[in-house]
Coordinates of C-alpha atoms in Angstrom, one line a residue:
Chain A
M1 CA 141.8 36.6 127.2
T2 CA 139.6 38.2 130.2
P3 CA 135.6 37.8 129.9
E4 CA 134.7 40.8 128.9
E5 CA 137.7 40.4 126.0
T6 CA 136.4 37.1 125.2
N7 CA 132.2 38.4 125.0
T8 CA 133.1 41.2 122.8
L9 CA 134.9 38.6 120.3
L10 CA 131.8 36.5 120.6
M11 CA 129.0 39.4 119.7
K12 CA 130.4 39.1 116.6
R13 CA 129.0 36.0 115.9
P14 CA 124.8 36.4 114.3
F15 CA 124.1 33.0 116.8
F16 CA 125.5 34.3 119.2
R17 CA 124.2 37.5 119.5
F18 CA 121.1 35.8 118.6
L19 CA 121.7 32.7 122.0
G20 CA 122.5 36.5 124.1
F21 CA 124.9 34.5 126.6
T22 CA 127.3 36.9 128.2
I23 CA 130.9 34.7 130.0
V24 CA 130.7 35.3 133.7
N25 CA 133.9 32.8 134.2
I26 CA 137.4 31.5 132.2
E27 CA 139.7 29.2 134.5
E28 CA 142.4 27.2 133.2
G29 CA 139.4 24.0 131.1
H30 CA 136.5 25.7 132.3
V31 CA 134.3 28.4 131.2
A32 CA 131.4 29.4 132.7
A33 CA 128.3 32.1 131.3
Q34 CA 124.7 32.9 131.8
M35 CA 121.9 33.2 129.4
P36 CA 118.6 35.5 129.9
F37 CA 115.5 34.5 128.7
S38 CA 114.1 35.5 125.5
E39 CA 110.3 34.5 124.3
S40 CA 113.1 33.3 120.8
Y41 CA 114.4 30.7 122.9
I42 CA 110.9 29.2 124.1
G43 CA 110.0 24.8 122.3
N44 CA 106.7 24.0 124.4
P45 CA 104.5 26.3 123.7
V46 CA 101.9 25.6 126.2
M47 CA 104.5 25.3 129.2
N48 CA 107.3 28.1 127.4
Y49 CA 110.0 26.0 128.1
Y50 CA 113.1 26.4 126.4
H51 CA 113.3 24.5 123.4
G52 CA 115.8 21.6 123.9
G53 CA 118.4 22.9 120.8
I54 CA 119.0 26.7 122.3
I55 CA 120.1 24.1 125.5
A56 CA 122.3 22.3 123.3
S57 CA 123.3 25.3 121.4
V58 CA 124.0 27.2 124.0
M59 CA 126.0 24.0 125.3
E60 CA 128.0 23.6 122.6
A61 CA 128.5 27.5 122.4
V62 CA 130.4 27.3 126.0
A63 CA 131.7 24.7 125.1
S64 CA 133.6 25.5 122.5
V65 CA 134.6 28.5 124.5
A66 CA 136.1 26.5 126.7
V67 CA 138.3 24.4 123.8
W68 CA 139.2 27.9 122.1
Q69 CA 140.2 30.1 124.7
D70 CA 143.7 29.5 124.8
L71 CA 144.3 27.9 120.9
R72 CA 142.5 31.0 119.6
N73 CA 144.9 31.6 116.1
R74 CA 143.7 27.6 115.9
S75 CA 140.2 26.4 114.2
L76 CA 137.7 23.9 115.8
K77 CA 135.4 22.4 114.4
P78 CA 131.9 20.6 116.3
I79 CA 132.6 16.5 115.1
N80 CA 129.2 15.8 117.2
L81 CA 127.5 16.0 120.5
T82 CA 125.3 14.4 122.7
V83 CA 122.4 15.7 125.3
D84 CA 120.8 13.9 128.5
Y85 CA 118.1 16.4 128.7
L86 CA 116.9 15.6 132.7
R87 CA 114.2 18.1 133.8
P88 CA 112.5 20.8 132.0
A89 CA 113.8 25.0 131.3
I90 CA 111.7 26.9 132.5
A91 CA 111.2 30.8 131.9
E92 CA 114.6 32.0 133.3
P93 CA 118.4 32.6 133.2
L94 CA 119.7 29.4 131.3
N95 CA 123.7 28.9 133.4
V96 CA 126.2 26.7 131.5
R97 CA 129.7 25.2 132.4
A98 CA 132.0 23.6 130.4
T99 CA 134.7 21.6 131.8
V100 CA 137.7 20.5 128.8
L101 CA 137.9 16.6 129.6
R102 CA 140.4 16.2 127.4
K103 CA 142.5 17.9 124.5
G104 CA 144.7 16.9 122.5
R105 CA 146.5 17.2 119.3
R106 CA 144.1 17.2 117.1
M107 CA 140.5 16.7 119.1
A108 CA 139.6 18.2 122.0
S109 CA 136.3 16.7 124.2
V110 CA 134.1 19.3 126.7
E111 CA 131.6 18.6 128.9
A112 CA 128.7 20.7 129.7
V113 CA 125.9 20.9 132.4
S114 CA 123.2 23.3 132.3
W115 CA 120.8 24.9 135.4
Q116 CA 118.3 27.3 136.4
A117 CA 117.9 27.9 140.2
E118 CA 120.2 25.7 142.0
P119 CA 124.0 23.6 140.8
E120 CA 123.3 21.1 141.3
I121 CA 119.7 20.6 140.4
S122 CA 120.7 20.3 136.3
V123 CA 118.8 21.1 133.3
A124 CA 120.9 19.3 131.1
K125 CA 124.2 17.2 130.3
G126 CA 126.3 17.0 127.2
L127 CA 129.5 15.9 125.4
F128 CA 130.8 17.9 122.8
H129 CA 134.0 16.2 120.9
F130 CA 135.6 19.4 118.8
L131 CA 138.3 18.5 115.9
L132 CA 141.3 21.3 115.9
A133 CA 142.6 22.1 112.4
Chain B
M1 CA 98.5 6.2 101.3
L2 CA 94.6 5.8 102.9
L3 CA 92.8 10.2 102.7
K4 CA 92.8 9.8 106.5
E5 CA 96.2 9.9 107.4
Q6 CA 96.4 12.5 104.5
Q7 CA 94.3 14.2 106.3
R8 CA 95.9 13.7 110.0
F9 CA 99.0 15.4 108.2
E10 CA 97.9 17.8 107.1
Q11 CA 96.4 18.8 109.6
I12 CA 98.8 18.1 112.5
S13 CA 100.9 19.7 109.9
T14 CA 99.1 23.1 109.9
L15 CA 98.4 22.6 113.8
W16 CA 102.1 22.9 114.6
I17 CA 102.9 25.8 111.8
T18 CA 100.8 27.8 112.8
R19 CA 100.6 27.2 117.0
A20 CA 104.2 27.4 117.2
K21 CA 106.1 29.5 119.1
G22 CA 109.3 30.8 120.1
F23 CA 112.4 29.1 118.5
I24 CA 110.4 26.8 115.8
T25 CA 108.7 30.5 115.3
H26 CA 111.7 31.9 114.3
M27 CA 112.9 29.1 111.5
N28 CA 110.7 30.1 109.9
L29 CA 110.0 26.1 108.5
R30 CA 107.9 24.5 105.5
I31 CA 106.9 21.2 106.2
E32 CA 107.0 19.9 102.0
G33 CA 105.6 16.3 103.0
H34 CA 105.8 13.0 104.2
G35 CA 106.0 9.7 103.1
P36 CA 107.8 5.8 104.5
D37 CA 111.3 7.1 104.6
G38 CA 109.5 9.8 106.7
V39 CA 108.7 13.8 107.1
T40 CA 110.6 16.9 105.1
V41 CA 110.6 20.1 106.0
R42 CA 112.8 23.5 105.0
M43 CA 114.1 25.6 106.6
P44 CA 115.1 28.8 104.7
F45 CA 118.5 29.8 104.6
N46 CA 118.6 32.8 107.8
P47 CA 121.9 34.9 108.8
A48 CA 121.1 35.0 112.4
F49 CA 121.8 31.8 112.8
C50 CA 124.9 31.6 110.9
I51 CA 128.8 32.5 113.4
D52 CA 130.4 34.1 110.4
E53 CA 130.3 37.9 108.7
P54 CA 129.3 38.1 106.2
P55 CA 127.1 35.2 107.3
T56 CA 127.7 31.4 105.1
L57 CA 127.6 29.0 107.9
L58 CA 125.7 27.5 109.7
H59 CA 125.4 27.4 114.1
G60 CA 126.2 23.1 114.3
G61 CA 123.2 24.4 117.4
V62 CA 120.5 25.4 114.5
L63 CA 120.9 22.1 113.2
T64 CA 120.6 20.1 116.0
A65 CA 118.0 22.1 117.5
L66 CA 116.3 21.8 113.6
L67 CA 116.3 17.7 114.2
D68 CA 115.1 18.4 117.8
S69 CA 111.9 20.4 116.7
V70 CA 110.9 18.3 113.6
F71 CA 111.2 15.2 115.4
G72 CA 108.9 16.6 117.8
L73 CA 107.0 17.1 114.7
V74 CA 107.0 13.2 112.8
N75 CA 105.9 11.8 117.1
F76 CA 102.9 14.1 117.6
I77 CA 101.8 13.2 113.4
A78 CA 103.5 8.9 114.3
I79 CA 101.4 8.3 117.4
D80 CA 97.7 9.1 117.5
D81 CA 97.5 9.7 121.1
I82 CA 100.2 11.5 122.5
S83 CA 99.7 13.9 124.8
T84 CA 102.9 15.6 125.3
M85 CA 106.9 14.7 125.1
A86 CA 109.4 15.5 126.2
T87 CA 113.5 15.0 124.6
L88 CA 115.0 12.5 126.7
D89 CA 118.6 12.5 124.9
L90 CA 120.1 13.7 121.1
R91 CA 123.3 13.0 119.2
V92 CA 124.1 14.8 116.3
D93 CA 127.2 13.8 114.0
Y94 CA 128.1 16.8 112.3
L95 CA 129.5 14.9 108.5
R96 CA 130.6 18.1 106.8
P97 CA 130.6 22.2 108.0
A98 CA 126.9 24.0 107.0
Q99 CA 128.3 26.3 104.7
S100 CA 126.2 27.0 102.2
R101 CA 123.1 29.6 101.6
A102 CA 121.4 27.4 100.5
D103 CA 117.9 26.3 102.5
V104 CA 118.5 23.5 104.9
L105 CA 116.3 20.7 104.5
V106 CA 115.2 17.7 107.4
R107 CA 113.8 14.2 106.7
A108 CA 112.9 12.9 109.7
K109 CA 111.0 9.5 111.8
C110 CA 109.7 8.1 114.0
Y111 CA 110.8 4.6 113.3
H112 CA 109.8 2.7 117.0
Q113 CA 107.7 4.1 120.1
T114 CA 106.4 1.8 122.6
R115 CA 104.3 3.3 125.5
H116 CA 106.3 5.7 127.3
I117 CA 109.4 6.4 124.6
A118 CA 109.6 7.8 120.8
F119 CA 112.8 6.7 118.6
N120 CA 113.7 8.6 115.8
S121 CA 116.3 9.4 113.2
G122 CA 116.6 12.5 110.9
V123 CA 118.8 13.5 108.2
I124 CA 120.1 17.1 107.1
W125 CA 121.5 18.3 103.8
F126 CA 121.6 21.7 101.6
D127 CA 119.2 22.6 98.9
D128 CA 121.7 22.9 96.6
D129 CA 123.1 21.5 93.3
K130 CA 125.4 18.7 95.6
G131 CA 123.2 17.8 97.6
D132 CA 125.6 16.6 100.3
E133 CA 124.4 15.4 103.6
V134 CA 125.7 18.3 106.2
A135 CA 124.5 15.8 109.7
R136 CA 122.1 13.1 110.7
G137 CA 120.6 12.9 114.1
C138 CA 119.2 10.5 116.7
A139 CA 117.2 10.8 119.9
T140 CA 114.3 9.6 122.6
F141 CA 111.5 10.6 123.5
A142 CA 109.8 10.7 126.4
L143 CA 105.5 10.2 125.6
T144 CA 102.5 11.0 128.0
R145 CA 99.7 9.7 126.4
G146 CA 96.1 11.3 126.6
E147 CA 93.0 12.4 125.4
R148 CA 93.9 16.2 125.3
N149 CA 97.0 16.8 122.8
L150 CA 98.9 19.8 122.9
F151 CA 96.8 21.7 120.5
D152 CA 94.0 20.8 123.0
I153 CA 95.2 22.3 126.0
Q154 CA 95.8 24.7 123.7
T155 CA 92.9 25.4 122.6
T156 CA 90.0 24.4 125.2
P157 CA 89.9 25.9 128.5
R158 CA 89.8 23.2 131.2
K159 CA 87.3 21.9 132.8
P160 CA 86.5 23.3 136.3
E161 CA 86.3 21.0 139.0

């Protein structure tokens, strides 16, 4: 599926519309996305940094797309996540790249990383497990 | 409970809600109360946080954001001289699909603190007949202690150098 077709499907889901991210690249086991900044994503009201939960949410969303993009007929249930926050995310677009580390018959494990200006300067890294039903 | 503790809880809760901005405002949180088990906060059902149509199923990320937010609140309440904090890491287990149109309740606490780190845990359930737990999470926060807290910085201008 192309990024355009995927975006059309994703935008049918209310919370993905709220997050407003766009899939920019899809390869086998890899998905890249970009999310423009919005006032609604602020967590720290003094510094206008992104809310940590918004960063975790968009990383989980992109991680699920990385698993789901080549098994559309199966449903995906999130099991758990761990996210490490490395530096604050400022009021600018946020990039996310998700990589499928393992995809078995019942479970998939996906790593996601987010950054802003430089891909090497990570904002957060996370590991997401999904049950394939 | 000591009167002073109750006053502190009420003061911080009010400030936290009124000074909030961004996603915390969107979640429309209401602080229900506090006790030895922690602080309880209500998030009304919001169709914009769902990933199905018609909306019934909350995205897990919303539960994660809710825990992260309430951990921040409990740290402001639990730590007297807190100035600022930042989430270091967060782990959330999704115990069952978050499928209900009921309000979400979260109870969270700061179960340990050191000079630089706060340790948090919390649980989320639906305010319906079953009251099933939908998620549990834990986190650590990096703390900055000082006389000026987050709310002072917002309300009082910096003294000229």
